[in-house]
Short mmCIF file of N, CA and C in Angstrom, two decimals:
data_model
loop_
_atom_site.label_atom_id
_atom_site.label_comp_id
_atom_site.label_asym_id
_atom_site.label_seq_id
_atom_site.Cartn_x
_atom_site.Cartn_y
_atom_site.Cartn_z
N UNK K 12 0.54 -1.17 0.00
CA UNK K 12 -0.12 0.10 0.03
C UNK K 12 0.83 0.82 -0.26
N UNK K 13 1.92 1.27 1.13
CA UNK K 13 3.04 2.57 0.50
C UNK K 13 3.41 2.11 -0.86
N UNK K 14 3.20 1.47 -1.55
CA UNK K 14 3.95 1.53 -3.05
C UNK K 14 3.11 2.85 -3.41
N UNK K 15 1.91 2.78 -3.40
CA UNK K 15 0.93 3.73 -3.99
C UNK K 15 0.78 4.75 -3.58
N UNK K 16 1.32 5.30 -2.49
CA UNK K 16 1.22 6.52 -1.73
C UNK K 16 1.94 7.33 -2.15
N UNK K 17 3.12 6.91 -2.13
CA UNK K 17 4.45 7.25 -2.21
C UNK K 17 5.03 7.23 -4.13
N UNK K 18 4.89 8.70 -4.79
CA UNK K 18 5.61 8.39 -5.89
C UNK K 18 6.86 8.30 -5.55
N UNK K 19 7.70 7.90 -6.68
CA UNK K 19 9.10 7.82 -6.71
C UNK K 19 9.54 9.18 -7.60
N UNK K 20 10.64 9.37 -7.11
CA UNK K 20 11.08 11.15 -7.87
C UNK K 20 11.08 11.25 -9.04
N UNK K 21 11.67 9.98 -9.33
CA UNK K 21 11.68 10.17 -11.17
C UNK K 21 10.59 10.34 -12.03
N UNK K 22 9.50 9.47 -11.19
CA UNK K 22 8.27 9.41 -11.59
C UNK K 22 7.36 10.67 -11.84
N UNK K 23 7.95 11.76 -10.60
CA UNK K 23 6.96 13.00 -10.45
C UNK K 23 7.59 13.40 -11.06
N UNK K 24 8.96 13.79 -11.29
CA UNK K 24 9.89 14.58 -12.57
C UNK K 24 9.18 14.54 -13.92
N UNK K 25 9.38 12.97 -13.90
CA UNK K 25 8.79 13.02 -15.53
C UNK K 25 7.35 13.44 -15.83
N UNK K 26 6.42 13.18 -14.55
CA UNK K 26 5.04 13.94 -15.09
C UNK K 26 5.22 15.24 -15.25
N UNK K 27 5.69 15.96 -14.18
CA UNK K 27 5.83 17.57 -14.78
C UNK K 27 7.01 17.86 -15.66
N UNK K 28 7.65 17.07 -16.31
CA UNK K 28 8.56 17.57 -16.83
C UNK K 28 7.44 17.34 -18.42
N UNK K 29 6.58 16.28 -18.87
CA UNK K 29 6.01 16.00 -19.61
C UNK K 29 4.66 17.14 -19.74
N UNK K 30 3.98 17.46 -18.62
CA UNK K 30 3.39 19.20 -18.42
C UNK K 30 3.94 20.17 -19.04
N UNK K 31 5.01 20.69 -18.60
CA UNK K 31 5.83 21.53 -18.96
C UNK K 31 6.14 21.32 -20.52
N UNK K 32 6.66 20.08 -21.11
CA UNK K 32 6.37 20.43 -22.36
C UNK K 32 5.33 20.37 -23.52
N UNK K 33 4.27 19.99 -22.53
CA UNK K 33 2.70 20.34 -23.04
C UNK K 33 2.51 21.36 -23.29
N UNK K 34 2.74 22.40 -22.42
CA UNK K 34 1.95 23.59 -21.82
C UNK K 34 3.10 24.41 -23.39
N UNK K 35 4.10 24.17 -23.21
CA UNK K 35 4.95 24.94 -24.00
C UNK K 35 5.26 24.74 -25.71
N UNK K 36 4.45 23.72 -25.96
CA UNK K 36 4.50 23.66 -26.97
C UNK K 36 3.00 24.10 -27.50
N UNK K 37 2.23 24.04 -26.61
CA UNK K 37 0.76 24.83 -27.14
C UNK K 37 0.68 26.24 -26.77
N UNK K 38 2.11 26.86 -26.02
CA UNK K 38 1.93 28.23 -25.95
C UNK K 38 2.97 28.84 -27.49
N UNK K 39 3.91 27.84 -27.41
CA UNK K 39 4.51 28.09 -29.20
C UNK K 39 3.36 27.78 -30.26
N UNK K 40 2.47 26.84 -30.23
CA UNK K 40 1.80 26.98 -31.48
C UNK K 40 0.66 28.18 -31.43
N UNK K 41 0.80 28.77 -30.05
CA UNK K 41 -0.55 29.62 -30.40
C UNK K 41 -0.03 31.21 -30.52
N UNK K 42 1.31 31.09 -29.95
CA UNK K 42 2.56 32.55 -30.81
C UNK K 42 2.58 32.08 -32.53
N UNK K 43 3.02 31.05 -33.10
CA UNK K 43 2.94 30.43 -34.39
C UNK K 43 1.89 30.98 -34.98
N UNK K 44 0.14 31.05 -34.37
CA UNK K 44 -0.62 31.09 -35.21
C UNK K 44 -1.16 32.54 -35.46
N UNK K 45 -0.70 32.95 -34.19
CA UNK K 45 -0.38 34.99 -33.70
C UNK K 45 0.28 35.59 -35.27
N UNK K 46 1.27 34.83 -34.71
CA UNK K 46 2.28 35.62 -35.98
C UNK K 46 1.97 35.52 -37.20
N UNK K 47 0.97 34.03 -37.86
CA UNK K 47 1.02 33.80 -39.27
C UNK K 47 -0.33 35.30 -39.39
N UNK K 48 -1.49 35.19 -38.42
CA UNK K 48 -2.33 36.13 -39.02
C UNK K 48 -1.68 37.34 -38.80
N UNK K 49 -0.91 37.83 -37.84
CA UNK K 49 -0.43 38.92 -38.47
C UNK K 49 0.72 39.46 -39.60
N UNK K 50 1.30 38.48 -40.04
CA UNK K 50 2.00 38.97 -41.12
C UNK K 50 1.02 38.79 -42.69
N UNK K 51 2.10 39.65 -43.20
CA UNK K 51 1.11 39.90 -44.82
C UNK K 51 1.43 38.34 -45.21
N UNK K 52 0.60 38.31 -46.47
CA UNK K 52 0.58 37.22 -47.42
C UNK K 52 1.58 37.60 -48.07
N UNK K 53 2.47 36.26 -48.58
CA UNK K 53 3.65 36.79 -49.23
C UNK K 53 3.79 37.54 -50.62
N UNK K 54 2.31 37.73 -51.39
CA UNK K 54 2.27 38.33 -52.55
C UNK K 54 2.20 39.79 -52.56
N UNK K 55 2.17 39.90 -51.43
CA UNK K 55 1.32 41.34 -51.00
C UNK K 55 2.69 42.40 -50.51
N UNK K 56 2.43 43.40 -50.95
CA UNK K 56 3.75 44.74 -50.45
C UNK K 56 3.55 44.99 -49.21
N UNK K 57 4.81 44.70 -48.12
CA UNK K 57 4.86 45.67 -46.80
C UNK K 57 3.79 47.37 -46.28
N UNK K 58 3.44 46.86 -45.73
CA UNK K 58 2.37 48.24 -45.26
C UNK K 58 3.51 49.44 -45.05
N UNK K 59 3.50 50.65 -45.22
CA UNK K 59 4.21 51.77 -44.87
C UNK K 59 4.85 51.98 -43.92
N UNK K 60 3.74 51.21 -43.10
CA UNK K 60 4.23 51.35 -41.50
C UNK K 60 5.50 50.35 -41.09
N UNK K 61 5.79 49.56 -42.04
CA UNK K 61 6.82 48.36 -41.57
C UNK K 61 8.03 49.05 -42.62
N UNK K 62 7.86 49.74 -43.04
CA UNK K 62 9.05 50.26 -44.30
C UNK K 62 10.22 50.94 -43.06
N UNK K 63 10.85 50.83 -44.06
CA UNK K 63 12.84 51.86 -42.92
C UNK K 63 12.65 53.13 -43.58
N UNK K 64 12.24 54.06 -42.43
CA UNK K 64 12.09 55.53 -42.90
C UNK K 64 13.73 55.90 -43.23
N UNK K 65 13.50 56.36 -44.45
CA UNK K 65 15.18 56.92 -44.66
C UNK K 65 15.07 58.68 -44.44
N UNK K 66 16.47 58.38 -44.01
CA UNK K 66 16.86 60.18 -43.55
C UNK K 66 16.80 60.97 -44.67
N UNK K 67 16.86 60.92 -45.33
CA UNK K 67 16.51 61.52 -46.87
C UNK K 67 15.51 62.41 -46.84
N UNK K 68 14.44 61.53 -46.58
CA UNK K 68 13.03 61.70 -47.61
C UNK K 68 12.21 62.46 -46.27
N UNK K 69 12.39 62.61 -45.17
CA UNK K 69 11.55 62.98 -43.81
C UNK K 69 12.23 64.93 -43.66
N UNK K 70 10.85 65.72 -43.46
CA UNK K 70 11.46 66.81 -43.30
C UNK K 70 11.71 66.85 -41.72
N UNK K 71 10.79 66.11 -40.68
CA UNK K 71 11.52 66.18 -39.50
C UNK K 71 12.05 65.54 -38.57
N UNK K 72 12.94 65.45 -39.71
CA UNK K 72 14.45 64.84 -39.02
C UNK K 72 15.43 65.51 -38.34
N UNK K 73 15.95 65.14 -37.34
CA UNK K 73 16.87 66.47 -36.25
C UNK K 73 18.36 66.32 -37.15
N UNK K 74 18.72 65.00 -37.49
CA UNK K 74 19.97 65.12 -37.86
C UNK K 74 19.88 64.67 -39.78
N UNK K 75 19.38 65.90 -40.33
CA UNK K 75 19.86 66.00 -41.76
C UNK K 75 20.78 67.15 -42.45
N UNK K 76 20.99 67.22 -43.06
CA UNK K 76 21.49 68.37 -44.31
C UNK K 76 20.11 69.22 -44.35
N UNK K 77 18.83 69.05 -44.52
CA UNK K 77 17.57 69.77 -44.83
C UNK K 77 17.87 70.18 -43.36
N UNK K 78 17.77 69.71 -42.37
CA UNK K 78 17.25 70.28 -41.16
C UNK K 78 18.30 70.91 -40.63
N UNK K 79 19.50 70.79 -40.73
CA UNK K 79 20.44 72.30 -40.46
C UNK K 79 20.62 73.28 -41.68
N UNK K 80 19.90 73.14 -42.69
CA UNK K 80 19.59 74.18 -43.77
C UNK K 80 18.71 75.19 -43.20
N UNK K 81 17.32 74.26 -42.51
CA UNK K 81 16.20 74.84 -42.09
C UNK K 81 16.77 76.14 -41.10
N UNK K 82 17.88 75.37 -39.84
CA UNK K 82 17.76 76.08 -39.05
C UNK K 82 18.78 77.65 -39.00
N UNK K 83 19.62 77.17 -40.54
CA UNK K 83 20.47 78.42 -40.78
C UNK K 83 19.12 79.61 -41.28
N UNK K 84 18.18 78.94 -42.11
CA UNK K 84 17.11 79.93 -42.72
C UNK K 84 16.69 80.65 -41.73
N UNK K 85 16.19 79.77 -40.47
CA UNK K 85 15.76 80.37 -39.15
C UNK K 85 16.89 81.27 -38.98
N UNK K 86 17.68 81.46 -38.74
CA UNK K 86 18.68 82.14 -37.55
C UNK K 86 18.75 83.04 -38.56
N UNK K 87 18.90 83.27 -40.27
CA UNK K 87 18.63 84.32 -40.91
C UNK K 87 17.60 85.33 -40.46
N UNK K 88 17.00 84.58 -40.49
CA UNK K 88 15.38 85.72 -40.56
C UNK K 88 15.26 86.09 -38.76
N UNK K 89 15.82 85.61 -37.68
CA UNK K 89 16.14 86.10 -36.50
C UNK K 89 17.43 87.26 -36.45
N UNK K 90 17.99 87.00 -36.62
CA UNK K 90 18.68 88.45 -37.01
C UNK K 90 18.09 89.48 -37.74
N UNK K 91 17.54 88.76 -38.77
CA UNK K 91 16.92 90.44 -39.68
C UNK K 91 15.87 90.84 -39.08
N UNK K 92 15.47 89.95 -37.65
CA UNK K 92 13.71 90.73 -36.81
C UNK K 92 15.26 91.47 -35.89
N UNK K 93 16.31 91.16 -35.72
CA UNK K 93 17.14 91.29 -34.35
C UNK K 93 16.88 90.71 -33.07
N UNK K 94 16.50 89.74 -33.37
CA UNK K 94 16.25 88.40 -32.55
C UNK K 94 17.97 87.71 -32.12
N UNK K 95 18.71 88.01 -31.32
CA UNK K 95 19.80 87.70 -31.59
C UNK K 95 20.29 86.45 -31.02
N UNK K 96 19.41 86.38 -29.50
CA UNK K 96 20.11 85.39 -29.04
C UNK K 96 19.60 83.91 -29.26
N UNK K 97 18.36 84.09 -30.55
CA UNK K 97 17.55 82.96 -31.53
C UNK K 97 18.56 82.59 -32.22
N UNK K 98 18.87 83.80 -32.86
CA UNK K 98 19.57 83.43 -34.05
C UNK K 98 21.15 83.13 -33.69
N UNK K 99 21.88 82.91 -32.09
CA UNK K 99 22.89 82.57 -32.03
C UNK K 99 22.22 81.01 -31.43
N UNK K 100 21.06 80.76 -31.33
CA UNK K 100 21.15 79.22 -31.00
C UNK K 100 20.97 78.53 -31.87
N UNK K 101 20.13 78.68 -33.02
CA UNK K 101 19.92 78.16 -34.17
C UNK K 101 21.05 77.79 -35.12
N UNK K 102 22.21 78.95 -34.89
CA UNK K 102 23.05 78.97 -35.53
C UNK K 102 23.94 78.00 -35.10
N UNK K 103 23.90 77.90 -33.67
CA UNK K 103 25.33 76.98 -32.77
C UNK K 103 24.45 75.40 -33.43
N UNK K 104 23.24 75.44 -33.35
CA UNK K 104 22.81 74.08 -33.34
C UNK K 104 23.10 73.40 -34.98
N UNK K 105 22.73 74.30 -36.00
CA UNK K 105 23.00 74.28 -37.24
C UNK K 105 24.70 73.65 -37.36
N UNK K 106 25.44 74.30 -36.63
CA UNK K 106 26.70 74.23 -37.13
C UNK K 106 27.41 72.54 -36.02
N UNK K 107 26.65 72.61 -34.83
CA UNK K 107 26.66 71.50 -34.29
C UNK K 107 26.38 69.81 -35.62
N UNK K 108 25.36 70.28 -36.23
CA UNK K 108 24.65 69.29 -37.36
C UNK K 108 26.04 68.79 -38.29
N UNK K 109 25.76 70.24 -38.80
CA UNK K 109 27.13 70.43 -40.20
C UNK K 109 28.18 69.27 -39.75
N UNK K 110 28.74 69.75 -38.48
CA UNK K 110 29.74 68.95 -38.18
C UNK K 110 29.95 67.81 -37.95
N UNK K 111 28.87 66.94 -37.40
CA UNK K 111 28.63 65.84 -37.02
C UNK K 111 28.46 65.05 -38.45
N UNK K 112 27.43 65.52 -39.19
CA UNK K 112 27.59 65.13 -40.38
C UNK K 112 28.87 64.78 -41.75
N UNK K 113 29.25 65.88 -41.60
CA UNK K 113 30.69 66.03 -42.33
C UNK K 113 31.25 65.14 -41.79
N UNK K 114 31.76 65.29 -40.39
CA UNK K 114 32.59 63.98 -39.52
C UNK K 114 32.09 62.26 -40.43
N UNK K 115 30.75 62.59 -39.83
CA UNK K 115 30.30 60.55 -40.23
C UNK K 115 30.62 60.87 -41.74
N UNK K 116 30.52 61.69 -42.85
CA UNK K 116 30.22 61.21 -43.99
C UNK K 116 32.41 61.02 -44.59
N UNK K 117 33.24 61.77 -43.64
CA UNK K 117 34.31 61.77 -44.15
C UNK K 117 34.65 60.46 -43.55
N UNK K 118 34.31 60.03 -42.72
CA UNK K 118 34.80 58.40 -41.84
C UNK K 118 34.17 57.77 -42.97
N UNK K 119 32.65 57.54 -43.66
CA UNK K 119 33.03 56.95 -44.31
C UNK K 119 33.62 56.72 -45.44
N UNK K 120 33.85 57.89 -46.22
CA UNK K 120 34.58 58.22 -47.78
C UNK K 120 36.41 57.09 -47.14
N UNK K 121 36.54 57.28 -46.00
CA UNK K 121 37.79 56.67 -45.74
C UNK K 121 37.75 55.22 -45.89
N UNK K 122 36.45 54.60 -45.49
CA UNK K 122 36.10 53.19 -45.20
C UNK K 122 36.14 52.89 -46.51
N UNK K 123 36.20 53.53 -47.55
CA UNK K 123 35.86 52.79 -48.94
C UNK K 123 37.17 53.14 -49.99
N UNK K 124 37.95 53.75 -49.50
CA UNK K 124 39.21 54.73 -49.96
C UNK K 124 39.99 53.11 -50.57
N UNK K 125 39.97 52.50 -51.74
CA UNK K 125 40.06 51.32 -52.18
C UNK K 125 39.17 50.15 -52.10
N UNK K 126 38.37 50.50 -51.61
CA UNK K 126 37.21 49.06 -51.74
C UNK K 126 36.36 49.60 -52.74
N UNK K 127 35.58 51.06 -52.98
CA UNK K 127 34.90 50.99 -54.04
C UNK K 127 34.90 52.94 -54.26
N UNK K 128 35.44 52.72 -55.20
CA UNK K 128 35.64 54.55 -55.87
C UNK K 128 34.55 54.78 -55.74
N UNK K 129 33.36 54.59 -56.29
CA UNK K 129 32.11 55.30 -55.88
C UNK K 129 31.16 55.77 -54.74
N UNK K 130 31.76 55.02 -53.99
CA UNK K 130 31.08 55.31 -52.47
C UNK K 130 32.28 56.31 -51.67
N UNK K 131 33.50 56.17 -51.35
CA UNK K 131 34.68 56.91 -51.75
C UNK K 131 33.87 58.33 -52.37
N UNK K 132 33.61 58.68 -53.44
CA UNK K 132 33.39 59.76 -53.78
C UNK K 132 32.29 60.71 -53.72
N UNK K 133 31.23 59.49 -53.62
CA UNK K 133 30.07 60.49 -53.16
C UNK K 133 29.90 61.13 -51.37
N UNK K 134 30.72 59.93 -50.42
CA UNK K 134 30.58 60.26 -49.32
C UNK K 134 31.69 61.27 -49.29
N UNK K 135 32.45 61.62 -50.25
CA UNK K 135 33.84 62.55 -49.57
C UNK K 135 33.10 64.18 -50.22
N UNK K 136 32.61 63.92 -51.01
CA UNK K 136 31.74 65.04 -51.75
C UNK K 136 30.48 65.57 -50.68
N UNK K 137 29.78 64.61 -50.07
CA UNK K 137 28.92 65.06 -48.73
C UNK K 137 29.69 65.61 -47.68
N UNK K 138 30.54 65.22 -47.32
CA UNK K 138 31.71 65.33 -46.17
C UNK K 138 31.83 67.02 -46.49
N UNK K 139 32.35 67.38 -47.68
CA UNK K 139 33.20 68.35 -48.29
C UNK K 139 31.84 69.65 -48.43
N UNK K 140 30.78 69.38 -48.36
CA UNK K 140 29.76 70.18 -48.75
C UNK K 140 28.89 70.62 -47.58
N UNK K 141 28.74 69.46 -46.56
CA UNK K 141 28.18 70.22 -45.28
C UNK K 141 29.81 70.77 -44.74
N UNK K 142 30.53 70.32 -44.62
CA UNK K 142 31.66 71.25 -43.89
C UNK K 142 31.35 72.61 -44.45
N UNK K 143 31.83 72.58 -45.99
CA UNK K 143 31.71 74.30 -46.29
C UNK K 143 30.52 75.21 -45.35
N UNK K 144 29.09 74.00 -45.55
CA UNK K 144 27.96 74.61 -45.16
C UNK K 144 28.42 75.00 -43.87
N UNK K 145 28.72 74.22 -42.85
CA UNK K 145 28.97 74.54 -41.12
C UNK K 145 29.56 75.60 -41.29
N UNK K 146 31.06 75.63 -42.17
CA UNK K 146 32.17 76.76 -42.23
C UNK K 146 31.19 78.51 -42.38
N UNK K 147 30.26 78.37 -43.40
CA UNK K 147 29.31 79.18 -43.79
C UNK K 147 28.70 79.92 -42.63
N UNK K 148 28.30 79.11 -41.70
CA UNK K 148 27.33 79.17 -40.70
C UNK K 148 28.04 79.74 -38.92
N UNK K 149 29.25 79.26 -39.14
CA UNK K 149 30.12 79.46 -38.25
C UNK K 149 30.69 80.90 -38.17
N UNK K 150 30.80 81.24 -39.65
CA UNK K 150 31.40 82.50 -39.80
C UNK K 150 30.20 83.78 -39.09
N UNK K 151 28.79 83.46 -39.90
CA UNK K 151 27.52 83.97 -39.26
C UNK K 151 27.87 83.90 -37.77
N UNK K 152 27.92 83.17 -37.19
CA UNK K 152 27.91 82.96 -36.01
C UNK K 152 28.74 83.87 -35.27
N UNK K 153 30.46 83.92 -35.97
CA UNK K 153 31.36 84.65 -35.43
C UNK K 153 31.25 86.16 -35.78
N UNK K 154 30.34 86.45 -36.99
CA UNK K 154 30.04 88.08 -37.11
C UNK K 154 29.38 88.42 -35.88
N UNK K 155 28.14 87.36 -35.71
CA UNK K 155 27.11 88.01 -34.67
C UNK K 155 27.81 88.31 -33.02
N UNK K 156 28.91 86.99 -32.78
CA UNK K 156 29.37 87.57 -31.48
C UNK K 156 30.26 88.68 -31.85
N UNK K 157 30.54 88.88 -33.32
CA UNK K 157 31.56 90.48 -33.21
C UNK K 157 31.04 91.39 -32.83
N UNK K 158 29.65 91.56 -33.36
CA UNK K 158 28.66 92.61 -33.90
C UNK K 158 28.37 92.95 -32.11
N UNK K 159 28.45 91.74 -31.40
CA UNK K 159 27.81 91.81 -30.23
C UNK K 159 29.17 92.24 -29.30
N UNK K 160 29.92 92.13 -29.70
CA UNK K 160 31.24 93.01 -28.52
C UNK K 160 31.68 91.72 -27.90
N UNK K 161 31.89 90.74 -28.51
CA UNK K 161 32.27 89.65 -27.87
C UNK K 161 32.92 88.58 -28.50
N UNK K 162 34.26 89.71 -28.23
CA UNK K 162 35.27 88.68 -29.46
C UNK K 162 36.10 87.32 -28.74
N UNK K 163 35.97 87.20 -27.27
CA UNK K 163 36.44 86.06 -27.15
C UNK K 163 35.47 84.79 -27.79
N UNK K 164 34.44 85.08 -27.96
CA UNK K 164 33.36 83.87 -28.81
C UNK K 164 33.51 83.80 -30.19
N UNK K 165 33.94 84.95 -30.49
CA UNK K 165 33.70 85.19 -32.32
C UNK K 165 35.60 84.74 -32.61
N UNK K 166 36.45 84.77 -31.83
CA UNK K 166 38.20 84.34 -32.32
C UNK K 166 37.88 83.32 -32.61
N UNK K 167 37.59 82.08 -31.36
CA UNK K 167 37.96 80.64 -31.44
C UNK K 167 37.12 80.43 -33.03
N UNK K 168 35.62 80.74 -33.02
CA UNK K 168 35.11 80.21 -34.48
C UNK K 168 35.75 80.47 -35.50
N UNK K 169 36.20 82.16 -35.37
CA UNK K 169 37.11 82.75 -36.72
C UNK K 169 38.42 81.29 -37.15
N UNK K 170 39.17 81.06 -35.77
CA UNK K 170 40.79 80.02 -35.94
C UNK K 170 39.81 78.91 -36.58
N UNK K 171 39.05 78.43 -36.25
CA UNK K 171 38.50 76.94 -36.83
C UNK K 171 37.76 77.04 -38.18
N UNK K 172 37.45 78.13 -39.00
CA UNK K 172 37.00 78.57 -40.02
C UNK K 172 38.66 78.31 -41.09
N UNK K 173 39.78 79.14 -40.43
CA UNK K 173 40.81 79.29 -40.81
C UNK K 173 41.59 77.52 -41.10
N UNK K 174 41.31 76.87 -39.73
CA UNK K 174 41.64 75.61 -39.75
C UNK K 174 41.07 74.95 -41.02
N UNK K 175 39.91 74.49 -41.42
CA UNK K 175 39.17 74.02 -42.25
C UNK K 175 39.23 74.62 -43.55
N UNK K 176 39.20 75.73 -44.01
CA UNK K 176 39.03 76.64 -44.99
C UNK K 176 40.74 77.52 -45.59
N UNK K 177 41.26 77.09 -44.62
CA UNK K 177 43.07 77.51 -44.69
C UNK K 177 42.35 79.37 -45.59
N UNK K 178 43.62 80.10 -45.17
CA UNK K 178 43.64 81.43 -46.07
C UNK K 178 43.69 81.77 -47.07
N UNK K 179 43.85 80.77 -47.95
CA UNK K 179 44.05 80.65 -49.33
C UNK K 179 42.11 80.84 -50.07
N UNK K 180 41.75 80.28 -49.28
CA UNK K 180 40.07 80.39 -50.01
C UNK K 180 39.30 81.53 -49.27
N UNK K 181 38.63 81.77 -50.17
CA UNK K 181 37.63 83.45 -49.84
C UNK K 181 36.63 83.19 -48.50
N UNK K 182 36.65 82.30 -47.89
CA UNK K 182 35.90 82.19 -46.34
C UNK K 182 37.19 82.02 -45.29
N UNK K 183 38.05 81.44 -45.77
CA UNK K 183 39.12 81.51 -44.92
C UNK K 183 39.81 83.19 -45.07
N UNK K 184 39.92 83.87 -46.03
CA UNK K 184 40.26 85.62 -46.20
C UNK K 184 39.68 85.96 -45.73
N UNK K 185 37.99 86.03 -45.73
CA UNK K 185 37.24 86.90 -44.63
C UNK K 185 37.30 86.71 -43.03
N UNK K 186 37.73 85.00 -42.82
CA UNK K 186 37.47 84.85 -41.54
C UNK K 186 39.01 85.65 -40.82
N UNK K 187 40.23 85.58 -41.58
CA UNK K 187 41.40 86.24 -41.62
C UNK K 187 40.76 88.04 -41.14
N UNK K 188 40.31 88.32 -42.30
CA UNK K 188 39.94 89.56 -41.98
C UNK K 188 39.35 90.53 -40.97
N UNK K 189 38.25 89.62 -40.33
CA UNK K 189 38.10 89.60 -39.33
C UNK K 189 38.87 89.83 -38.22
N UNK K 190 40.23 88.64 -38.44
CA UNK K 190 40.94 88.54 -37.38
C UNK K 190 41.90 89.41 -37.08
N UNK K 191 41.94 90.17 -38.27
CA UNK K 191 42.67 91.35 -37.84
C UNK K 191 41.63 92.85 -37.93
N UNK K 192 40.88 92.59 -38.56
CA UNK K 192 39.84 94.11 -37.84
C UNK K 192 39.22 94.37 -36.01
N UNK K 193 39.91 92.84 -35.66
CA UNK K 193 39.08 92.77 -34.12
C UNK K 193 40.85 93.09 -33.34
N UNK K 194 42.02 93.30 -34.01
CA UNK K 194 43.04 93.27 -33.44
C UNK K 194 43.85 91.98 -32.85
N UNK K 195 43.00 90.38 -33.36
CA UNK K 195 43.79 89.88 -32.76
C UNK K 195 45.25 88.95 -33.41
N UNK K 196 45.52 89.51 -34.95
CA UNK K 196 46.16 89.56 -35.77
C UNK K 196 46.93 90.66 -35.64
N UNK K 197 48.23 90.79 -36.60
CA UNK K 197 48.52 92.80 -36.61
C UNK K 197 48.96 92.74 -38.13
N UNK K 198 49.33 91.59 -38.83
CA UNK K 198 49.61 92.14 -40.07
C UNK K 198 48.10 91.60 -41.15
N UNK K 199 47.87 92.13 -42.04
CA UNK K 199 46.81 91.94 -43.28
C UNK K 199 47.32 90.87 -43.91
N UNK K 200 46.66 90.25 -44.38
CA UNK K 200 46.84 89.08 -45.27
C UNK K 200 46.93 89.70 -47.03
N UNK K 201 46.92 89.79 -47.51
CA UNK K 201 46.75 90.52 -48.58
C UNK K 201 47.49 89.35 -49.98
N UNK K 202 46.07 88.75 -50.93
CA UNK K 202 46.69 88.32 -51.75
C UNK K 202 46.81 88.57 -53.32
#
């Protein structure tokens, strides 16, 4: 009689294991059925919600050339309305975005040197374009600081432009001229 009242440990474990296995299979079958119902048929196009969002095709993206361009335009409008703190904020943000984009494109271009000339050229061109835009908004920002008699903030920006553009290019020459006019350098640069 005691054999019937007490189960051997391996029998209990076996029954419990079978129960867990059955429950697991049942839940997997229900999950598979739900997934099959939720997934579209193979011959239909994916819904727009399931498509990957392209950064260059959205207006509301904060990390794109278009977003930085928009900030630069808003800053120009703020300057014309004499809203200088707002203009400084927008130019600073545009400068940051252009700089990050330029750095990323430059790194991508370097990754494709000797691997794929087309990718290297495309990313290098984008790096140069965004760097040029960055330097232009940096120059506007420096002029704004200079107009507000804040040379300690204008000079480092003008130096950044010179590092990027060199004094042989037009924007570099303009930056150097600003440094000369503010008395930071003693000799004018004449080319």
